[in-house]
C-alpha cells in the first residue's frame, strides 16, 4: 500500500469555504507550480457547467493560473483519448460534489479512471469534495440513515475508485448526523479505517500515508481493529447495532493521523 501512494490526496467533507479565507481550497495554489494545470472534473454533478465555472472562479481568485473544466458525463466520454490526454497533462484533478455513484459508474474500469490512478501514483494531486471525497476510498458509503442510531442492515456500500485503500470515507459528517452509519460500515469491515469528515474540513493524505486535518471543524476516525465483538452478523436486521471495544478519535486542525501505525499525531504547527 505504501509503495503505491506517491501523490497527495485532499479529501474534503463538503461545504468548504469558497468566499472567505478558503483555507482548504487555498491548498491548491500552495501545492501547484505556476504553470501546473488544475482540472475540475464535474462527473458527479448533473449541473456540470454551473459547478465547474464556480470552482474555476474560486481557484482563479486564489491564484491558480491554469484551471480548466472536464465534464466526463458518459462512459463513452471516459473512453475518449482526448479526455484521457487532458487528465494526463494535469497536475491536479479536483472532483466536485454530486452523486458518488455517478463517478464510479461512469469512470469505473475506463481509460479515464486509469489515467486518474496513474496521475496519483506518479506524484499528482487529487482533490475531491463531498461525493468527490467519498469515491476516493476502496469502499464507499452510497446510502444510509442520517441522524439515527446505528442499525444493522441499513447501510448501502459500493466499491470506490480506490485511491485511498483500506478506508471508508463519509462526508458532511457531524452536520448530517452520520456517526451511526459509519459505525455500521466499520463494524461490517473492521480492517478498514472509518474517516468521517465534517463540512469545511479536509484530510490531506501524504505519500507516507499519514494525514493532517485542515479546516474549521473536525474529523472523526473510527478504528475497528480493536473491536472485541459486535452483533452485526447476527439475524434480525434493523436491530440496533451492538459493538464493543471500537476506538474513536475526534481530531480538529492541528492534529494528524498515521494510517499505517494507527496512531494520532499532534502537529507542532497547524495547517
PDB file of C-alpha atoms in Angstrom:
ATOM      1  CA  UNK A   1       0.000   0.000   0.000  1.00  0.00           C
ATOM      2  CA  UNK A   2       2.802   2.428   0.893  1.00  0.00           C
ATOM      3  CA  UNK A   3       4.596   1.847  -2.407  1.00  0.00           C
ATOM      4  CA  UNK A   4       1.533   2.800  -4.434  1.00  0.00           C
ATOM      5  CA  UNK A   5       0.741   6.003  -2.589  1.00  0.00           C
ATOM      6  CA  UNK A   6       3.000   8.504  -4.314  1.00  0.00           C
ATOM      7  CA  UNK A   7       0.850  11.622  -4.674  1.00  0.00           C
ATOM      8  CA  UNK A   8      -1.253  13.757  -2.365  1.00  0.00           C
ATOM      9  CA  UNK A   9      -4.972  13.465  -1.681  1.00  0.00           C
ATOM     10  CA  UNK A  10      -7.045  16.353  -0.350  1.00  0.00           C
ATOM     11  CA  UNK A  11     -10.339  14.860   0.813  1.00  0.00           C
ATOM     12  CA  UNK A  12     -12.965  17.485   1.705  1.00  0.00           C
ATOM     13  CA  UNK A  13     -16.123  16.894   3.735  1.00  0.00           C
ATOM     14  CA  UNK A  14     -18.214  19.276   1.608  1.00  0.00           C
ATOM     15  CA  UNK A  15     -19.482  22.856   2.002  1.00  0.00           C
ATOM     16  CA  UNK A  16     -15.940  24.212   2.074  1.00  0.00           C
ATOM     17  CA  UNK A  17     -15.470  27.970   2.323  1.00  0.00           C
ATOM     18  CA  UNK A  18     -15.303  29.415  -1.182  1.00  0.00           C
ATOM     19  CA  UNK A  19     -15.677  33.143  -0.452  1.00  0.00           C
ATOM     20  CA  UNK A  20     -13.580  33.930   2.635  1.00  0.00           C
ATOM     21  CA  UNK A  21     -10.089  32.781   3.546  1.00  0.00           C
ATOM     22  CA  UNK A  22     -10.781  29.467   1.771  1.00  0.00           C
ATOM     23  CA  UNK A  23      -8.196  27.693   3.912  1.00  0.00           C
ATOM     24  CA  UNK A  24      -8.886  24.314   2.331  1.00  0.00           C
ATOM     25  CA  UNK A  25      -9.079  25.307  -1.338  1.00  0.00           C
ATOM     26  CA  UNK A  26      -6.014  27.516  -0.824  1.00  0.00           C
ATOM     27  CA  UNK A  27      -4.069  24.280  -0.556  1.00  0.00           C
ATOM     28  CA  UNK A  28      -4.243  24.064  -4.360  1.00  0.00           C
ATOM     29  CA  UNK A  29      -2.049  27.090  -5.172  1.00  0.00           C
ATOM     30  CA  UNK A  30       0.253  26.131  -2.299  1.00  0.00           C
ATOM     31  CA  UNK A  31       0.862  22.708  -3.857  1.00  0.00           C
ATOM     32  CA  UNK A  32       0.908  23.713  -7.528  1.00  0.00           C
ATOM     33  CA  UNK A  33       3.650  25.352  -9.545  1.00  0.00           C
ATOM     34  CA  UNK A  34       2.909  28.426 -11.622  1.00  0.00           C
ATOM     35  CA  UNK A  35       2.318  26.571 -14.888  1.00  0.00           C
ATOM     36  CA  UNK A  36       0.683  23.452 -13.457  1.00  0.00           C
ATOM     37  CA  UNK A  37      -2.821  22.652 -14.709  1.00  0.00           C
ATOM     38  CA  UNK A  38      -5.728  22.092 -12.320  1.00  0.00           C
ATOM     39  CA  UNK A  39      -8.663  20.299 -13.929  1.00  0.00           C
ATOM     40  CA  UNK A  40     -12.127  20.467 -12.367  1.00  0.00           C
ATOM     41  CA  UNK A  41     -13.813  17.116 -13.022  1.00  0.00           C
ATOM     42  CA  UNK A  42     -17.602  17.506 -12.918  1.00  0.00           C
ATOM     43  CA  UNK A  43     -18.714  13.892 -13.422  1.00  0.00           C
ATOM     44  CA  UNK A  44     -20.531  13.731 -10.056  1.00  0.00           C
ATOM     45  CA  UNK A  45     -22.965  16.540 -10.803  1.00  0.00           C
ATOM     46  CA  UNK A  46     -25.845  16.888 -13.234  1.00  0.00           C
ATOM     47  CA  UNK A  47     -25.101  20.627 -13.410  1.00  0.00           C
ATOM     48  CA  UNK A  48     -21.532  20.471 -14.685  1.00  0.00           C
ATOM     49  CA  UNK A  49     -21.284  23.940 -16.216  1.00  0.00           C
ATOM     50  CA  UNK A  50     -22.550  25.647 -13.074  1.00  0.00           C
ATOM     51  CA  UNK A  51     -20.368  23.659 -10.682  1.00  0.00           C
ATOM     52  CA  UNK A  52     -17.306  23.788 -12.904  1.00  0.00           C
ATOM     53  CA  UNK A  53     -17.446  27.519 -13.502  1.00  0.00           C
ATOM     54  CA  UNK A  54     -17.948  28.207  -9.783  1.00  0.00           C
ATOM     55  CA  UNK A  55     -14.753  26.355  -8.905  1.00  0.00           C
ATOM     56  CA  UNK A  56     -12.814  27.871 -11.787  1.00  0.00           C
ATOM     57  CA  UNK A  57     -13.646  31.331 -10.409  1.00  0.00           C
ATOM     58  CA  UNK A  58     -12.637  30.329  -6.894  1.00  0.00           C
ATOM     59  CA  UNK A  59      -9.317  28.830  -7.938  1.00  0.00           C
ATOM     60  CA  UNK A  60      -8.519  31.840 -10.107  1.00  0.00           C
ATOM     61  CA  UNK A  61      -9.250  34.119  -7.147  1.00  0.00           C
ATOM     62  CA  UNK A  62      -6.888  32.072  -5.008  1.00  0.00           C
ATOM     63  CA  UNK A  63      -4.087  32.421  -7.544  1.00  0.00           C
ATOM     64  CA  UNK A  64      -4.209  29.257  -9.648  1.00  0.00           C
ATOM     65  CA  UNK A  65      -3.404  30.468 -13.149  1.00  0.00           C
ATOM     66  CA  UNK A  66      -4.238  27.406 -15.195  1.00  0.00           C
ATOM     67  CA  UNK A  67      -7.682  25.965 -14.455  1.00  0.00           C
ATOM     68  CA  UNK A  68      -9.956  24.081 -16.844  1.00  0.00           C
ATOM     69  CA  UNK A  69     -13.174  22.084 -16.668  1.00  0.00           C
ATOM     70  CA  UNK A  70     -13.574  18.479 -17.782  1.00  0.00           C
ATOM     71  CA  UNK A  71     -17.096  17.042 -17.980  1.00  0.00           C
ATOM     72  CA  UNK A  72     -16.989  13.276 -18.412  1.00  0.00           C
ATOM     73  CA  UNK A  73     -20.711  12.607 -18.491  1.00  0.00           C
ATOM     74  CA  UNK A  74     -20.907   9.151 -20.107  1.00  0.00           C
ATOM     75  CA  UNK A  75     -18.809   6.006 -20.343  1.00  0.00           C
ATOM     76  CA  UNK A  76     -18.106   6.945 -23.961  1.00  0.00           C
ATOM     77  CA  UNK A  77     -16.623  10.208 -22.676  1.00  0.00           C
ATOM     78  CA  UNK A  78     -14.465   8.168 -20.278  1.00  0.00           C
ATOM     79  CA  UNK A  79     -13.114   6.162 -23.233  1.00  0.00           C
ATOM     80  CA  UNK A  80     -12.158   9.289 -25.166  1.00  0.00           C
ATOM     81  CA  UNK A  81      -8.445   9.620 -25.929  1.00  0.00           C
ATOM     82  CA  UNK A  82      -8.828  13.397 -25.836  1.00  0.00           C
ATOM     83  CA  UNK A  83     -10.273  13.355 -22.309  1.00  0.00           C
ATOM     84  CA  UNK A  84      -7.599  10.938 -21.155  1.00  0.00           C
ATOM     85  CA  UNK A  85      -4.957  13.299 -22.508  1.00  0.00           C
ATOM     86  CA  UNK A  86      -6.482  16.169 -20.520  1.00  0.00           C
ATOM     87  CA  UNK A  87      -6.135  14.142 -17.316  1.00  0.00           C
ATOM     88  CA  UNK A  88      -2.611  13.034 -18.262  1.00  0.00           C
ATOM     89  CA  UNK A  89      -1.472  16.627 -18.750  1.00  0.00           C
ATOM     90  CA  UNK A  90      -2.991  17.838 -15.482  1.00  0.00           C
ATOM     91  CA  UNK A  91      -1.028  18.197 -12.267  1.00  0.00           C
ATOM     92  CA  UNK A  92      -4.167  18.250 -10.119  1.00  0.00           C
ATOM     93  CA  UNK A  93      -7.700  16.872 -10.543  1.00  0.00           C
ATOM     94  CA  UNK A  94     -10.495  18.373  -8.421  1.00  0.00           C
ATOM     95  CA  UNK A  95     -13.664  16.255  -8.227  1.00  0.00           C
ATOM     96  CA  UNK A  96     -16.839  18.191  -7.428  1.00  0.00           C
ATOM     97  CA  UNK A  97     -19.740  17.074  -5.263  1.00  0.00           C
ATOM     98  CA  UNK A  98     -22.910  15.446  -6.518  1.00  0.00           C
ATOM     99  CA  UNK A  99     -23.580  11.703  -6.582  1.00  0.00           C
ATOM    100  CA  UNK A 100     -20.640   9.385  -5.920  1.00  0.00           C
ATOM    101  CA  UNK A 101     -22.300   6.560  -7.850  1.00  0.00           C
ATOM    102  CA  UNK A 102     -22.208   8.744 -10.971  1.00  0.00           C
ATOM    103  CA  UNK A 103     -18.435   8.911 -10.637  1.00  0.00           C
ATOM    104  CA  UNK A 104     -17.865   5.189 -10.155  1.00  0.00           C
ATOM    105  CA  UNK A 105     -20.486   4.025 -12.655  1.00  0.00           C
ATOM    106  CA  UNK A 106     -19.204   6.374 -15.377  1.00  0.00           C
ATOM    107  CA  UNK A 107     -15.456   6.161 -14.704  1.00  0.00           C
ATOM    108  CA  UNK A 108     -15.056   2.661 -13.284  1.00  0.00           C
ATOM    109  CA  UNK A 109     -12.919   0.383 -15.440  1.00  0.00           C
ATOM    110  CA  UNK A 110     -12.307   3.016 -18.139  1.00  0.00           C
ATOM    111  CA  UNK A 111      -9.114   4.531 -19.562  1.00  0.00           C
ATOM    112  CA  UNK A 112     -10.002   7.847 -17.888  1.00  0.00           C
ATOM    113  CA  UNK A 113     -10.109   6.169 -14.479  1.00  0.00           C
ATOM    114  CA  UNK A 114      -6.768   4.506 -15.182  1.00  0.00           C
ATOM    115  CA  UNK A 115      -5.281   7.904 -16.056  1.00  0.00           C
ATOM    116  CA  UNK A 116      -6.618   9.282 -12.768  1.00  0.00           C
ATOM    117  CA  UNK A 117      -4.927   6.480 -10.832  1.00  0.00           C
ATOM    118  CA  UNK A 118      -1.735   6.896 -12.842  1.00  0.00           C
ATOM    119  CA  UNK A 119      -1.701  10.622 -12.113  1.00  0.00           C
ATOM    120  CA  UNK A 120      -1.894   9.972  -8.376  1.00  0.00           C
ATOM    121  CA  UNK A 121       0.643   7.141  -8.403  1.00  0.00           C
ATOM    122  CA  UNK A 122       3.122   9.261 -10.358  1.00  0.00           C
ATOM    123  CA  UNK A 123       3.036  12.092  -7.810  1.00  0.00           C
ATOM    124  CA  UNK A 124      -0.031  14.075  -8.828  1.00  0.00           C
ATOM    125  CA  UNK A 125      -2.636  15.731  -6.632  1.00  0.00           C
ATOM    126  CA  UNK A 126      -6.233  14.536  -6.371  1.00  0.00           C
ATOM    127  CA  UNK A 127      -8.748  16.735  -4.568  1.00  0.00           C
ATOM    128  CA  UNK A 128     -12.407  15.974  -4.016  1.00  0.00           C
ATOM    129  CA  UNK A 129     -15.325  17.388  -2.065  1.00  0.00           C
ATOM    130  CA  UNK A 130     -18.478  15.646  -0.795  1.00  0.00           C
ATOM    131  CA  UNK A 131     -19.220  12.904  -3.373  1.00  0.00           C
ATOM    132  CA  UNK A 132     -15.756  13.567  -4.799  1.00  0.00           C
ATOM    133  CA  UNK A 133     -14.380  12.692  -1.359  1.00  0.00           C
ATOM    134  CA  UNK A 134     -16.378   9.502  -0.833  1.00  0.00           C
ATOM    135  CA  UNK A 135     -15.189   7.892  -4.073  1.00  0.00           C
ATOM    136  CA  UNK A 136     -11.529   8.081  -3.086  1.00  0.00           C
ATOM    137  CA  UNK A 137     -11.781   5.147  -0.705  1.00  0.00           C
ATOM    138  CA  UNK A 138     -11.714   1.490  -1.666  1.00  0.00           C
ATOM    139  CA  UNK A 139     -15.205   1.006  -0.210  1.00  0.00           C
ATOM    140  CA  UNK A 140     -17.606   3.945  -0.250  1.00  0.00           C
ATOM    141  CA  UNK A 141     -20.857   4.723   1.506  1.00  0.00           C
ATOM    142  CA  UNK A 142     -23.678   5.094  -1.005  1.00  0.00           C
ATOM    143  CA  UNK A 143     -26.723   5.325   1.233  1.00  0.00           C
ATOM    144  CA  UNK A 144     -27.529   5.120   4.938  1.00  0.00           C
ATOM    145  CA  UNK A 145     -29.658   6.653   7.645  1.00  0.00           C
ATOM    146  CA  UNK A 146     -28.728  10.152   8.829  1.00  0.00           C
ATOM    147  CA  UNK A 147     -29.438  11.354  12.374  1.00  0.00           C
ATOM    148  CA  UNK A 148     -30.440   7.897  13.593  1.00  0.00           C
ATOM    149  CA  UNK A 149     -28.926   5.270  15.898  1.00  0.00           C
ATOM    150  CA  UNK A 150     -26.711   2.684  14.262  1.00  0.00           C
ATOM    151  CA  UNK A 151     -28.851  -0.180  12.973  1.00  0.00           C
ATOM    152  CA  UNK A 152     -27.811  -3.383  11.254  1.00  0.00           C
ATOM    153  CA  UNK A 153     -28.503  -3.843   7.538  1.00  0.00           C
ATOM    154  CA  UNK A 154     -29.315  -0.179   6.882  1.00  0.00           C
ATOM    155  CA  UNK A 155     -26.105   0.754   5.078  1.00  0.00           C
ATOM    156  CA  UNK A 156     -25.504   0.514   1.336  1.00  0.00           C
ATOM    157  CA  UNK A 157     -21.877   0.436   0.215  1.00  0.00           C
ATOM    158  CA  UNK A 158     -20.122   0.003  -3.111  1.00  0.00           C
ATOM    159  CA  UNK A 159     -16.537  -0.082  -4.420  1.00  0.00           C
ATOM    160  CA  UNK A 160     -14.898   3.318  -4.759  1.00  0.00           C
ATOM    161  CA  UNK A 161     -12.064   4.344  -7.062  1.00  0.00           C
ATOM    162  CA  UNK A 162      -9.511   3.034  -4.566  1.00  0.00           C
ATOM    163  CA  UNK A 163      -7.106   5.963  -4.318  1.00  0.00           C
ATOM    164  CA  UNK A 164      -7.137   5.571  -0.519  1.00  0.00           C
ATOM    165  CA  UNK A 165      -7.119   1.832   0.031  1.00  0.00           C
ATOM    166  CA  UNK A 166      -8.259   0.461   3.379  1.00  0.00           C
ATOM    167  CA  UNK A 167     -10.580   3.308   4.346  1.00  0.00           C
ATOM    168  CA  UNK A 168     -14.262   4.212   4.307  1.00  0.00           C
ATOM    169  CA  UNK A 169     -14.819   7.939   3.923  1.00  0.00           C
ATOM    170  CA  UNK A 170     -18.040   9.727   4.859  1.00  0.00           C
ATOM    171  CA  UNK A 171     -18.688  13.448   4.367  1.00  0.00           C
ATOM    172  CA  UNK A 172     -20.973  16.194   5.764  1.00  0.00           C
ATOM    173  CA  UNK A 173     -20.329  14.050   8.801  1.00  0.00           C
ATOM    174  CA  UNK A 174     -21.364  15.800  12.011  1.00  0.00           C
ATOM    175  CA  UNK A 175     -23.730  18.212  10.245  1.00  0.00           C
ATOM    176  CA  UNK A 176     -25.888  15.332   8.941  1.00  0.00           C
ATOM    177  CA  UNK A 177     -25.522  13.019  11.921  1.00  0.00           C
ATOM    178  CA  UNK A 178     -23.646  10.243  10.149  1.00  0.00           C
ATOM    179  CA  UNK A 179     -21.755   8.696  13.051  1.00  0.00           C
ATOM    180  CA  UNK A 180     -24.150   5.745  13.243  1.00  0.00           C
ATOM    181  CA  UNK A 181     -23.882   4.822   9.595  1.00  0.00           C
ATOM    182  CA  UNK A 182     -20.076   5.000   9.549  1.00  0.00           C
ATOM    183  CA  UNK A 183     -20.022   2.874  12.703  1.00  0.00           C
ATOM    184  CA  UNK A 184     -22.091   0.275  10.836  1.00  0.00           C
ATOM    185  CA  UNK A 185     -19.648   0.355   7.932  1.00  0.00           C
ATOM    186  CA  UNK A 186     -16.653  -0.222  10.199  1.00  0.00           C
ATOM    187  CA  UNK A 187     -18.420  -2.990  12.138  1.00  0.00           C
ATOM    188  CA  UNK A 188     -19.009  -4.791   8.827  1.00  0.00           C
ATOM    189  CA  UNK A 189     -15.403  -4.186   7.718  1.00  0.00           C
ATOM    190  CA  UNK A 190     -13.276  -3.939  10.889  1.00  0.00           C
ATOM    191  CA  UNK A 191      -9.996  -3.977   8.970  1.00  0.00           C
ATOM    192  CA  UNK A 192     -10.749  -0.638   7.292  1.00  0.00           C
ATOM    193  CA  UNK A 193     -10.464   2.772   8.909  1.00  0.00           C
ATOM    194  CA  UNK A 194     -13.643   4.864   9.074  1.00  0.00           C
ATOM    195  CA  UNK A 195     -12.978   8.543   8.355  1.00  0.00           C
ATOM    196  CA  UNK A 196     -15.890  10.947   8.879  1.00  0.00           C
ATOM    197  CA  UNK A 197     -15.109  14.448   7.617  1.00  0.00           C
ATOM    198  CA  UNK A 198     -17.160  17.453   8.729  1.00  0.00           C
ATOM    199  CA  UNK A 199     -18.132  20.281   6.405  1.00  0.00           C
ATOM    200  CA  UNK A 200     -15.446  22.894   5.709  1.00  0.00           C
ATOM    201  CA  UNK A 201     -12.877  20.329   6.864  1.00  0.00           C
ATOM    202  CA  UNK A 202     -10.449  18.117   4.978  1.00  0.00           C
ATOM    203  CA  UNK A 203      -7.784  15.485   5.398  1.00  0.00           C
ATOM    204  CA  UNK A 204      -4.565  15.894   3.451  1.00  0.00           C
ATOM    205  CA  UNK A 205      -3.035  12.482   2.793  1.00  0.00           C
ATOM    206  CA  UNK A 206       0.717  12.391   2.178  1.00  0.00           C
ATOM    207  CA  UNK A 207       2.698   9.711   0.295  1.00  0.00           C
ATOM    208  CA  UNK A 208       3.811   8.012   3.533  1.00  0.00           C
ATOM    209  CA  UNK A 209       0.109   7.542   4.399  1.00  0.00           C
ATOM    210  CA  UNK A 210      -0.091   9.948   7.291  1.00  0.00           C
ATOM    211  CA  UNK A 211      -2.755  12.619   7.006  1.00  0.00           C
ATOM    212  CA  UNK A 212      -3.368  16.025   8.528  1.00  0.00           C
ATOM    213  CA  UNK A 213      -6.630  17.776   9.344  1.00  0.00           C
ATOM    214  CA  UNK A 214      -7.339  21.162   7.753  1.00  0.00           C
ATOM    215  CA  UNK A 215     -10.354  23.440   8.231  1.00  0.00           C
ATOM    216  CA  UNK A 216     -12.826  24.781  10.761  1.00  0.00           C
ATOM    217  CA  UNK A 217     -14.441  21.604  12.117  1.00  0.00           C
ATOM    218  CA  UNK A 218     -13.255  18.064  12.887  1.00  0.00           C
ATOM    219  CA  UNK A 219     -12.567  14.603  11.518  1.00  0.00           C
ATOM    220  CA  UNK A 220     -13.909  11.539  13.326  1.00  0.00           C
ATOM    221  CA  UNK A 221     -11.804   8.406  12.992  1.00  0.00           C
ATOM    222  CA  UNK A 222     -13.343   5.017  13.784  1.00  0.00           C
ATOM    223  CA  UNK A 223     -10.781   2.228  14.098  1.00  0.00           C
ATOM    224  CA  UNK A 224     -12.380  -1.216  14.029  1.00  0.00           C
ATOM    225  CA  UNK A 225      -9.240  -3.258  14.613  1.00  0.00           C
ATOM    226  CA  UNK A 226      -9.790  -3.024  18.377  1.00  0.00           C
ATOM    227  CA  UNK A 227     -13.397  -4.328  18.212  1.00  0.00           C
ATOM    228  CA  UNK A 228     -13.957  -7.169  20.711  1.00  0.00           C
ATOM    229  CA  UNK A 229     -17.378  -8.201  19.425  1.00  0.00           C
ATOM    230  CA  UNK A 230     -20.498  -6.962  17.657  1.00  0.00           C
ATOM    231  CA  UNK A 231     -23.904  -8.299  16.640  1.00  0.00           C
ATOM    232  CA  UNK A 232     -23.617  -7.045  13.062  1.00  0.00           C
ATOM    233  CA  UNK A 233     -23.542 -10.533  11.540  1.00  0.00           C
ATOM    234  CA  UNK A 234     -26.446 -11.934  13.552  1.00  0.00           C
ATOM    235  CA  UNK A 235     -30.028 -12.334  12.395  1.00  0.00           C
ATOM    236  CA  UNK A 236     -32.849  -9.827  12.878  1.00  0.00           C
ATOM    237  CA  UNK A 237     -31.997  -6.982  10.501  1.00  0.00           C
ATOM    238  CA  UNK A 238     -32.771  -3.409  11.580  1.00  0.00           C
ATOM    239  CA  UNK A 239     -31.831  -4.196  15.183  1.00  0.00           C
ATOM    240  CA  UNK A 240     -29.799  -1.565  16.999  1.00  0.00           C
ATOM    241  CA  UNK A 241     -26.119  -2.292  16.469  1.00  0.00           C
ATOM    242  CA  UNK A 242     -24.152  -3.595  19.454  1.00  0.00           C
ATOM    243  CA  UNK A 243     -20.408  -3.019  19.206  1.00  0.00           C
ATOM    244  CA  UNK A 244     -17.798  -3.441  21.941  1.00  0.00           C
ATOM    245  CA  UNK A 245     -14.257  -2.124  22.026  1.00  0.00           C
ATOM    246  CA  UNK A 246     -14.249   0.136  18.983  1.00  0.00           C
ATOM    247  CA  UNK A 247     -11.722   3.009  19.041  1.00  0.00           C
ATOM    248  CA  UNK A 248     -12.899   6.539  18.185  1.00  0.00           C
ATOM    249  CA  UNK A 249     -10.828   9.717  17.767  1.00  0.00           C
ATOM    250  CA  UNK A 250     -12.190  13.210  17.068  1.00  0.00           C
ATOM    251  CA  UNK A 251      -9.492  15.478  15.657  1.00  0.00           C
ATOM    252  CA  UNK A 252      -9.566  19.180  14.674  1.00  0.00           C
ATOM    253  CA  UNK A 253      -6.939  21.141  12.778  1.00  0.00           C
ATOM    254  CA  UNK A 254      -3.547  20.808  14.417  1.00  0.00           C
ATOM    255  CA  UNK A 255      -3.816  17.036  14.571  1.00  0.00           C
ATOM    256  CA  UNK A 256      -2.994  14.256  12.176  1.00  0.00           C
ATOM    257  CA  UNK A 257      -3.114  10.501  11.968  1.00  0.00           C
ATOM    258  CA  UNK A 258      -0.627   7.832  10.906  1.00  0.00           C
ATOM    259  CA  UNK A 259      -2.645   5.381   8.830  1.00  0.00           C
ATOM    260  CA  UNK A 260      -0.059   2.604   8.910  1.00  0.00           C
ATOM    261  CA  UNK A 261       0.629   2.817  12.645  1.00  0.00           C
ATOM    262  CA  UNK A 262      -2.988   3.651  13.543  1.00  0.00           C
ATOM    263  CA  UNK A 263      -1.966   6.433  15.898  1.00  0.00           C
ATOM    264  CA  UNK A 264      -2.896  10.080  16.429  1.00  0.00           C
ATOM    265  CA  UNK A 265      -0.292  12.738  15.637  1.00  0.00           C
ATOM    266  CA  UNK A 266      -0.113  16.083  17.401  1.00  0.00           C
ATOM    267  CA  UNK A 267       1.339  18.515  14.891  1.00  0.00           C
ATOM    268  CA  UNK A 268       3.740  21.195  16.036  1.00  0.00           C
ATOM    269  CA  UNK A 269       2.134  23.759  13.768  1.00  0.00           C
ATOM    270  CA  UNK A 270      -1.438  23.913  12.455  1.00  0.00           C
ATOM    271  CA  UNK A 271      -2.020  23.967   8.709  1.00  0.00           C
TER     272      UNK A 271
END
